[in-house]
PDB file of C-alpha atoms in Angstrom:
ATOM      1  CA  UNK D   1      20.228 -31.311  -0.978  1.00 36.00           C
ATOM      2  CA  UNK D   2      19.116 -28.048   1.102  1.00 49.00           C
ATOM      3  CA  UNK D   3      19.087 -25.054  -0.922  1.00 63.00           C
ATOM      4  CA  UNK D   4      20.452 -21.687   0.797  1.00 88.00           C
ATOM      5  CA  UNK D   5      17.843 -18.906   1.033  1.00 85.00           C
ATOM      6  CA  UNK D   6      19.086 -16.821  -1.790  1.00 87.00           C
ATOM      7  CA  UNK D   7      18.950 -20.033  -4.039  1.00 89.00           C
ATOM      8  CA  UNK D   8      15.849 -20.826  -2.038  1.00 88.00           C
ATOM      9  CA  UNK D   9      13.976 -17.310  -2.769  1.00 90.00           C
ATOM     10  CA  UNK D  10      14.872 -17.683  -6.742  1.00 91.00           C
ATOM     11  CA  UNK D  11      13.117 -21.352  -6.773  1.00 92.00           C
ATOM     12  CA  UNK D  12      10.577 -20.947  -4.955  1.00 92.00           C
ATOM     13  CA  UNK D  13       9.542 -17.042  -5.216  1.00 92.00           C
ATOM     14  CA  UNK D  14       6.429 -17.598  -7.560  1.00 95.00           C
ATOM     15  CA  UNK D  15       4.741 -19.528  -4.699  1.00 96.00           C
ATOM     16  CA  UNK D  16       6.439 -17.039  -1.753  1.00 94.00           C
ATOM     17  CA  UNK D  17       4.979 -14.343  -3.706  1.00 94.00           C
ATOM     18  CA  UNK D  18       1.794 -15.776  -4.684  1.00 93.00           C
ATOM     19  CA  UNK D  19       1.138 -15.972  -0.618  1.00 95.00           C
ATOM     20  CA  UNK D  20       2.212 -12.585   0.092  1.00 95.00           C
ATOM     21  CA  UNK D  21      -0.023 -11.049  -2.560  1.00 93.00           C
ATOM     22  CA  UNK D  22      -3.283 -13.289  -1.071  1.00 92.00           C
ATOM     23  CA  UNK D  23      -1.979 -12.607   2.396  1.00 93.00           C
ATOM     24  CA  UNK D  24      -1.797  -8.805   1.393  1.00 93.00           C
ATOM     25  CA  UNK D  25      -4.861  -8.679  -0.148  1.00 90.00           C
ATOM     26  CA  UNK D  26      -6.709 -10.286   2.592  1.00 90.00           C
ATOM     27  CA  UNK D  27      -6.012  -6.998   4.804  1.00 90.00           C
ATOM     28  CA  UNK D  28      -9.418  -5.918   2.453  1.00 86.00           C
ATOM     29  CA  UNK D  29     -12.537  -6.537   3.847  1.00 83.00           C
ATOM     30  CA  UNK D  30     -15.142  -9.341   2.488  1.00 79.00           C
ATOM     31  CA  UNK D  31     -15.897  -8.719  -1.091  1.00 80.00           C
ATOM     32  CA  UNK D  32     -12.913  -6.562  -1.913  1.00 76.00           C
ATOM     33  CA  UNK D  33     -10.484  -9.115  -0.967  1.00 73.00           C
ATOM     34  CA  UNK D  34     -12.331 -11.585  -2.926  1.00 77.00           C
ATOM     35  CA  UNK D  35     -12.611  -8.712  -6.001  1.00 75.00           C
ATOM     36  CA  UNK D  36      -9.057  -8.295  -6.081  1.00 77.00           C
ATOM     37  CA  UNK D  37      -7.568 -11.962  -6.129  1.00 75.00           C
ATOM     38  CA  UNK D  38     -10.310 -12.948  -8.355  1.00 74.00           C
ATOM     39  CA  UNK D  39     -10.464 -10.257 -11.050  1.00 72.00           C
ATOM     40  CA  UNK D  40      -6.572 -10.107 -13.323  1.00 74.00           C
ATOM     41  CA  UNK D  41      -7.938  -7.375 -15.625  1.00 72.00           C
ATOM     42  CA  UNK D  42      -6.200  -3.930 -14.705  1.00 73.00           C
ATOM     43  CA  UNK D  43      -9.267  -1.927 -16.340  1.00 81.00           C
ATOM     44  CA  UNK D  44     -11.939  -4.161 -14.512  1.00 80.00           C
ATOM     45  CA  UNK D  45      -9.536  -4.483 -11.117  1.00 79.00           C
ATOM     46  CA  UNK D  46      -7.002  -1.444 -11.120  1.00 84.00           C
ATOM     47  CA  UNK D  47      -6.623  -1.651  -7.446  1.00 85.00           C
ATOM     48  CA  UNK D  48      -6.202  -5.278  -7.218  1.00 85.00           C
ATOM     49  CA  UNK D  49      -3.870  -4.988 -10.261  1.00 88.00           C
ATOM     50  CA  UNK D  50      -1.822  -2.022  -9.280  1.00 90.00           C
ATOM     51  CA  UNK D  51      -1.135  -4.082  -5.200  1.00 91.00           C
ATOM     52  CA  UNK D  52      -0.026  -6.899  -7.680  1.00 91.00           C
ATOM     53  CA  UNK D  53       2.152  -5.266  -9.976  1.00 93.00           C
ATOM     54  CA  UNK D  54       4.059  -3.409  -6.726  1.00 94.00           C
ATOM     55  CA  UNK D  55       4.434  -6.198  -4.308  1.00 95.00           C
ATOM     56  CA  UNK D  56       6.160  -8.672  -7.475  1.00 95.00           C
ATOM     57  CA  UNK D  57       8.608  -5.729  -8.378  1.00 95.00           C
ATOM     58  CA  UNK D  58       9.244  -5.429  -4.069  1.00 95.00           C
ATOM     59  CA  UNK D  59       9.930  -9.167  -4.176  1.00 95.00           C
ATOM     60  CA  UNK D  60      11.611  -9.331  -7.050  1.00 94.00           C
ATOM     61  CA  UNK D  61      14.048  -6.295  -5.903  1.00 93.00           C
ATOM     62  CA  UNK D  62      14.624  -8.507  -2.754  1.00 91.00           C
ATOM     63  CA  UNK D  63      15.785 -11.396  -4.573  1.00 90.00           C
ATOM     64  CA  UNK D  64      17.874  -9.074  -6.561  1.00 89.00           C
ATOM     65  CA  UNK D  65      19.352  -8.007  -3.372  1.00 87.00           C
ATOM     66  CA  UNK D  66      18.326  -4.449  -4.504  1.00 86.00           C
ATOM     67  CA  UNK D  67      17.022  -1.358  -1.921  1.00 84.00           C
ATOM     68  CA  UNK D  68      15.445   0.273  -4.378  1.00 90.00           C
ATOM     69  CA  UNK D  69      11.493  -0.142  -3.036  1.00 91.00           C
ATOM     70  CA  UNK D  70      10.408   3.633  -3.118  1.00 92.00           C
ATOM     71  CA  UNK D  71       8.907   3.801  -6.333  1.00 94.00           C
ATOM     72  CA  UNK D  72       6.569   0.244  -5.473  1.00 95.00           C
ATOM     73  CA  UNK D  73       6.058   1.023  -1.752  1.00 94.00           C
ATOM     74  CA  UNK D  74       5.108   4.451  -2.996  1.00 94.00           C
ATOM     75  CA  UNK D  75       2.046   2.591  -5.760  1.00 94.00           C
ATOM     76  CA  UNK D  76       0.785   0.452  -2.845  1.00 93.00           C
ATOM     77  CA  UNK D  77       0.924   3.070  -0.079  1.00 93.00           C
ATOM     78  CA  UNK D  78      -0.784   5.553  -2.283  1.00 91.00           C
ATOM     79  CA  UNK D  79      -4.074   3.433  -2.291  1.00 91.00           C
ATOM     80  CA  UNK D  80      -3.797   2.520   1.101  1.00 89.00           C
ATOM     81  CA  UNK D  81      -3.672   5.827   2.836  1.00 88.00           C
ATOM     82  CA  UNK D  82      -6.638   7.140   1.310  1.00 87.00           C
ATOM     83  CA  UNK D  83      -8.739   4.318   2.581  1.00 86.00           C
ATOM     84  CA  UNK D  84     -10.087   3.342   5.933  1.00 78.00           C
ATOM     85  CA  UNK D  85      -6.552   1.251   7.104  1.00 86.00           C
ATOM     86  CA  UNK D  86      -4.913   2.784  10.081  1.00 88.00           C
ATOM     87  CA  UNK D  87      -0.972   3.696   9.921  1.00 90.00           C
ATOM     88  CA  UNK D  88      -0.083   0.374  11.308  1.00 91.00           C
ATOM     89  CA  UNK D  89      -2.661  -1.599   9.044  1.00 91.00           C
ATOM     90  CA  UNK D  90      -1.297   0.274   5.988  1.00 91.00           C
ATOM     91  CA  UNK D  91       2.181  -0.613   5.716  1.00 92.00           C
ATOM     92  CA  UNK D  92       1.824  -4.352   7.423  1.00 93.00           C
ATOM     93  CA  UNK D  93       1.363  -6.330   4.677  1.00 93.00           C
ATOM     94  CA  UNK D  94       5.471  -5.758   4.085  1.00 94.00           C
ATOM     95  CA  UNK D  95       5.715  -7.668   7.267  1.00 95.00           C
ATOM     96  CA  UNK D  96       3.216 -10.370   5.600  1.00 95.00           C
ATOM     97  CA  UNK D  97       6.131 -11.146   3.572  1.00 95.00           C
ATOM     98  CA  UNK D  98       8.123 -12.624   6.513  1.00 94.00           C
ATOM     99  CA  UNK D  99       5.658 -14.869   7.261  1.00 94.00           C
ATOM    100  CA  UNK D 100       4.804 -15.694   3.409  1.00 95.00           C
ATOM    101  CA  UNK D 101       8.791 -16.679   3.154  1.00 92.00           C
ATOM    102  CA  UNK D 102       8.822 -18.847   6.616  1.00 91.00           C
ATOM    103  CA  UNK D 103       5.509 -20.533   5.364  1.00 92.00           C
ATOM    104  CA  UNK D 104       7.455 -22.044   2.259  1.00 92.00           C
ATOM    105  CA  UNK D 105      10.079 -22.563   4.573  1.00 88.00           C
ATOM    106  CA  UNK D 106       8.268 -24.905   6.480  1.00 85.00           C
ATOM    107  CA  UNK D 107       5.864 -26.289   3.643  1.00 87.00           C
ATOM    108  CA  UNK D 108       9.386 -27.309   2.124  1.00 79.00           C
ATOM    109  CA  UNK D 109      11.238 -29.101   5.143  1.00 79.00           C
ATOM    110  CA  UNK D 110      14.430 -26.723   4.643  1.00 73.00           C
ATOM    111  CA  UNK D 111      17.717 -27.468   6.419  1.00 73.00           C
ATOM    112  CA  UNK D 112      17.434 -25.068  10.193  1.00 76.00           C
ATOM    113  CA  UNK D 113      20.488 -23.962   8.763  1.00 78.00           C
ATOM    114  CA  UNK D 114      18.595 -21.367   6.473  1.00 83.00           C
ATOM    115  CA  UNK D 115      17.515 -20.256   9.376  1.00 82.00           C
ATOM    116  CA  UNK D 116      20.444 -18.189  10.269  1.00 83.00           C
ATOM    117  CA  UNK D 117      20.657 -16.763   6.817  1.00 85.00           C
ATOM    118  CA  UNK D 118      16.982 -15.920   7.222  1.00 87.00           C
ATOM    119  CA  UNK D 119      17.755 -13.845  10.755  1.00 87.00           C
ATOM    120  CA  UNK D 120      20.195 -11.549   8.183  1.00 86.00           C
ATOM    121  CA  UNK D 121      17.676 -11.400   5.623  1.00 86.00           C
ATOM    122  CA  UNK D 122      14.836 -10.156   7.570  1.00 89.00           C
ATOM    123  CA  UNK D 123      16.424  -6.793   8.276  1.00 91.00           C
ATOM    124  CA  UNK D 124      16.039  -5.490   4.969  1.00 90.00           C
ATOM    125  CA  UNK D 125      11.778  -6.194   5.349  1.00 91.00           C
ATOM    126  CA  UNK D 126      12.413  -4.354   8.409  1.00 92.00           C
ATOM    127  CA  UNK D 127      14.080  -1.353   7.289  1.00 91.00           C
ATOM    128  CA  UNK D 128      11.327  -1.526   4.211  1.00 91.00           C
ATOM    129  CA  UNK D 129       8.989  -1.291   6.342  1.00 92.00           C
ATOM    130  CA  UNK D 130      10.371   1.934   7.768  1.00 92.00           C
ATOM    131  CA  UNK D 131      10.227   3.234   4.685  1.00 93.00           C
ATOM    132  CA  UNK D 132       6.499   2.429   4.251  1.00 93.00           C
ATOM    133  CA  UNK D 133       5.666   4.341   7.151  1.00 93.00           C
ATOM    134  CA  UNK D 134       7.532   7.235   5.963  1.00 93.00           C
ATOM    135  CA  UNK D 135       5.755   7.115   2.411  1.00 93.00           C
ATOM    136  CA  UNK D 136       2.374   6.365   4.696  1.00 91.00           C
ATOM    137  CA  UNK D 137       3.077   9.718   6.904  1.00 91.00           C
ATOM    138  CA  UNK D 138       3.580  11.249   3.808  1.00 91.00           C
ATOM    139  CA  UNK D 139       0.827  10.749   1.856  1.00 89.00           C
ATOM    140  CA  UNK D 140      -1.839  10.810   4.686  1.00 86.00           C
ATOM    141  CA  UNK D 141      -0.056  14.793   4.911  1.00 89.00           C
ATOM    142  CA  UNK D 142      -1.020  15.077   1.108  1.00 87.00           C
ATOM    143  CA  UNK D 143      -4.617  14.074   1.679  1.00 84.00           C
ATOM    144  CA  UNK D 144      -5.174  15.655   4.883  1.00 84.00           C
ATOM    145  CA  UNK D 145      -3.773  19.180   2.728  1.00 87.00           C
ATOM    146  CA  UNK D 146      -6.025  18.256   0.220  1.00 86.00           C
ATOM    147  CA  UNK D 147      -9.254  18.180   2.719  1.00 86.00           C
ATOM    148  CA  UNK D 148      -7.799  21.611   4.272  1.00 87.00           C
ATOM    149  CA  UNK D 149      -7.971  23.121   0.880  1.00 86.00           C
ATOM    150  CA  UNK D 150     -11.750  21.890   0.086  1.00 89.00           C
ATOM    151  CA  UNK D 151     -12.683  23.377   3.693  1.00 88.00           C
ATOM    152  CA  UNK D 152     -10.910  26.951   2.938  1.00 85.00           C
ATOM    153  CA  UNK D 153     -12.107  27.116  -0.452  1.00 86.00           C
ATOM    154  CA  UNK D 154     -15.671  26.202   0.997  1.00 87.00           C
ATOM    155  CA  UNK D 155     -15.665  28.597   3.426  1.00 82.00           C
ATOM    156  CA  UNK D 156     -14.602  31.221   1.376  1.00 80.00           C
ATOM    157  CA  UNK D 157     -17.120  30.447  -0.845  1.00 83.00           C
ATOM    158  CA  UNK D 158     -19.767  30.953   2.103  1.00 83.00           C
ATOM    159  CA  UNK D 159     -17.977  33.843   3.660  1.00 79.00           C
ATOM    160  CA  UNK D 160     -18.095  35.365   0.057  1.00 79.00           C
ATOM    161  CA  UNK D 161     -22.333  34.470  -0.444  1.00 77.00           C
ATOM    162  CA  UNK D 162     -22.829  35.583   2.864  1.00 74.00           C
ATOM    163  CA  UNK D 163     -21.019  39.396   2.631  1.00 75.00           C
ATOM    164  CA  UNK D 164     -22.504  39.145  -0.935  1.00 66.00           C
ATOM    165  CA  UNK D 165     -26.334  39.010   0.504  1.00 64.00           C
ATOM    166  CA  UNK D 166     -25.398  41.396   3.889  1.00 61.00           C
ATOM    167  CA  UNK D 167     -24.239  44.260   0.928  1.00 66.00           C
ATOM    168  CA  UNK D 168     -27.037  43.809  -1.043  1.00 60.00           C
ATOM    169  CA  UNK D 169     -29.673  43.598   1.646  1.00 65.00           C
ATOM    170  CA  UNK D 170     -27.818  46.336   3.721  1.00 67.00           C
ATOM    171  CA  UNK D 171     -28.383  48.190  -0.172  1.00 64.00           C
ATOM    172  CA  UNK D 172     -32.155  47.162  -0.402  1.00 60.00           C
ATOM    173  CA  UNK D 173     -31.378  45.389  -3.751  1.00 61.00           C
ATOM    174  CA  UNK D 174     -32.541  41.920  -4.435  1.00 56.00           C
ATOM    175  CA  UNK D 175     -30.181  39.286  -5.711  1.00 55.00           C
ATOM    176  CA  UNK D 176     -31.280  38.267  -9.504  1.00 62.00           C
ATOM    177  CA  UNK D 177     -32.384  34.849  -8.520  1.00 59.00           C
ATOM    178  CA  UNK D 178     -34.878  36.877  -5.350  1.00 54.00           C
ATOM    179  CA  UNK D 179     -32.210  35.571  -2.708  1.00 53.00           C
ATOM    180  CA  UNK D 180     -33.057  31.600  -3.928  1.00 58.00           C
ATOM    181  CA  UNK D 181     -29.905  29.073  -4.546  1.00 54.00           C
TER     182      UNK D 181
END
């Protein structure tokens, strides 16, 4: 007997989402890959653990047949757009879960059938995916605000040191410290 995907998704979704998390986590170079499949302790791996968390509660929403991915999108895209992945490289791995879901497909000899029911599936990763770019544009705003701040509140700082020292040499007094930082 040939299951149907949504029947097919509910059996076999611990292995489908076992290969999207090592898929996912292999977008981390070397040792950090190998750090976060490795290491199950949140304290010791919160990275690792926090990816892990958000892509079961994504899978299990799909199987649910829910669109509610903000909030777990939101965890995962949070790391990933304050480290060194571009736009495209952050929100790929939902894409990973395509092939994560043919992969099983295959590996279990399913009916082409499926297939079709697959073609009407796959528009939901799609439009997820969407909506990891938007939380990606979003967040890379938020840091890139952040690092405007620091450089204004730096400069101010200098701009304030500097018409500090021109008044009190302009004055002929000598800073308390003799001018020395």
């Amino acid at each position: 007997m040939h299951l149907m995907l949504q029947e097919f998704l509910e059996k076999y979704g611990v292995h489908i989402y076992s290969r999207w998390r090592e898929l996912v986590l292999e977008t981390y170079p070397g040792r950090a890959a190998e750090t976060f499949k490795r290491e199950k302790d949140g304290i010791a791996n919160p990275v690792g653990s926090n990816i892990s968390e958000a892509l079961q509660k994504i899978f299990d929403r799909l199987v649910d047949k829910s669109d509610d991915f903000e909030e777990p999108l939101e965890e995962i895209i949070k790391i990933r757009a304050i480290q060194n992945f571009t736009a495209s490289g952050a929100v790929g791995f939902v894409f990973l879960l395509k092939q994560a879901i043919r992969e099983e497909l295959i590996k279990r000899k399913q009916d082409p059938a499926i297939v079709t029911e697959l073609l009407e599936f796959e528009p939901r990763i799609d439009r997820m995916s969407l909506l990891a770019f938007d939380l990606y544009m979003r967040r890379r705003e938020m840091v890139y605000d952040m690092k405007a701040g620091e450089i204004r509140k730096r400069s101010r700082l200098i701009l304030e040191r500097a018409n500090l020292e021109l008044n009190l040499s302009c004055s002929g007094q000598v800073p308390e410290n003799g001018g020395q930082d």
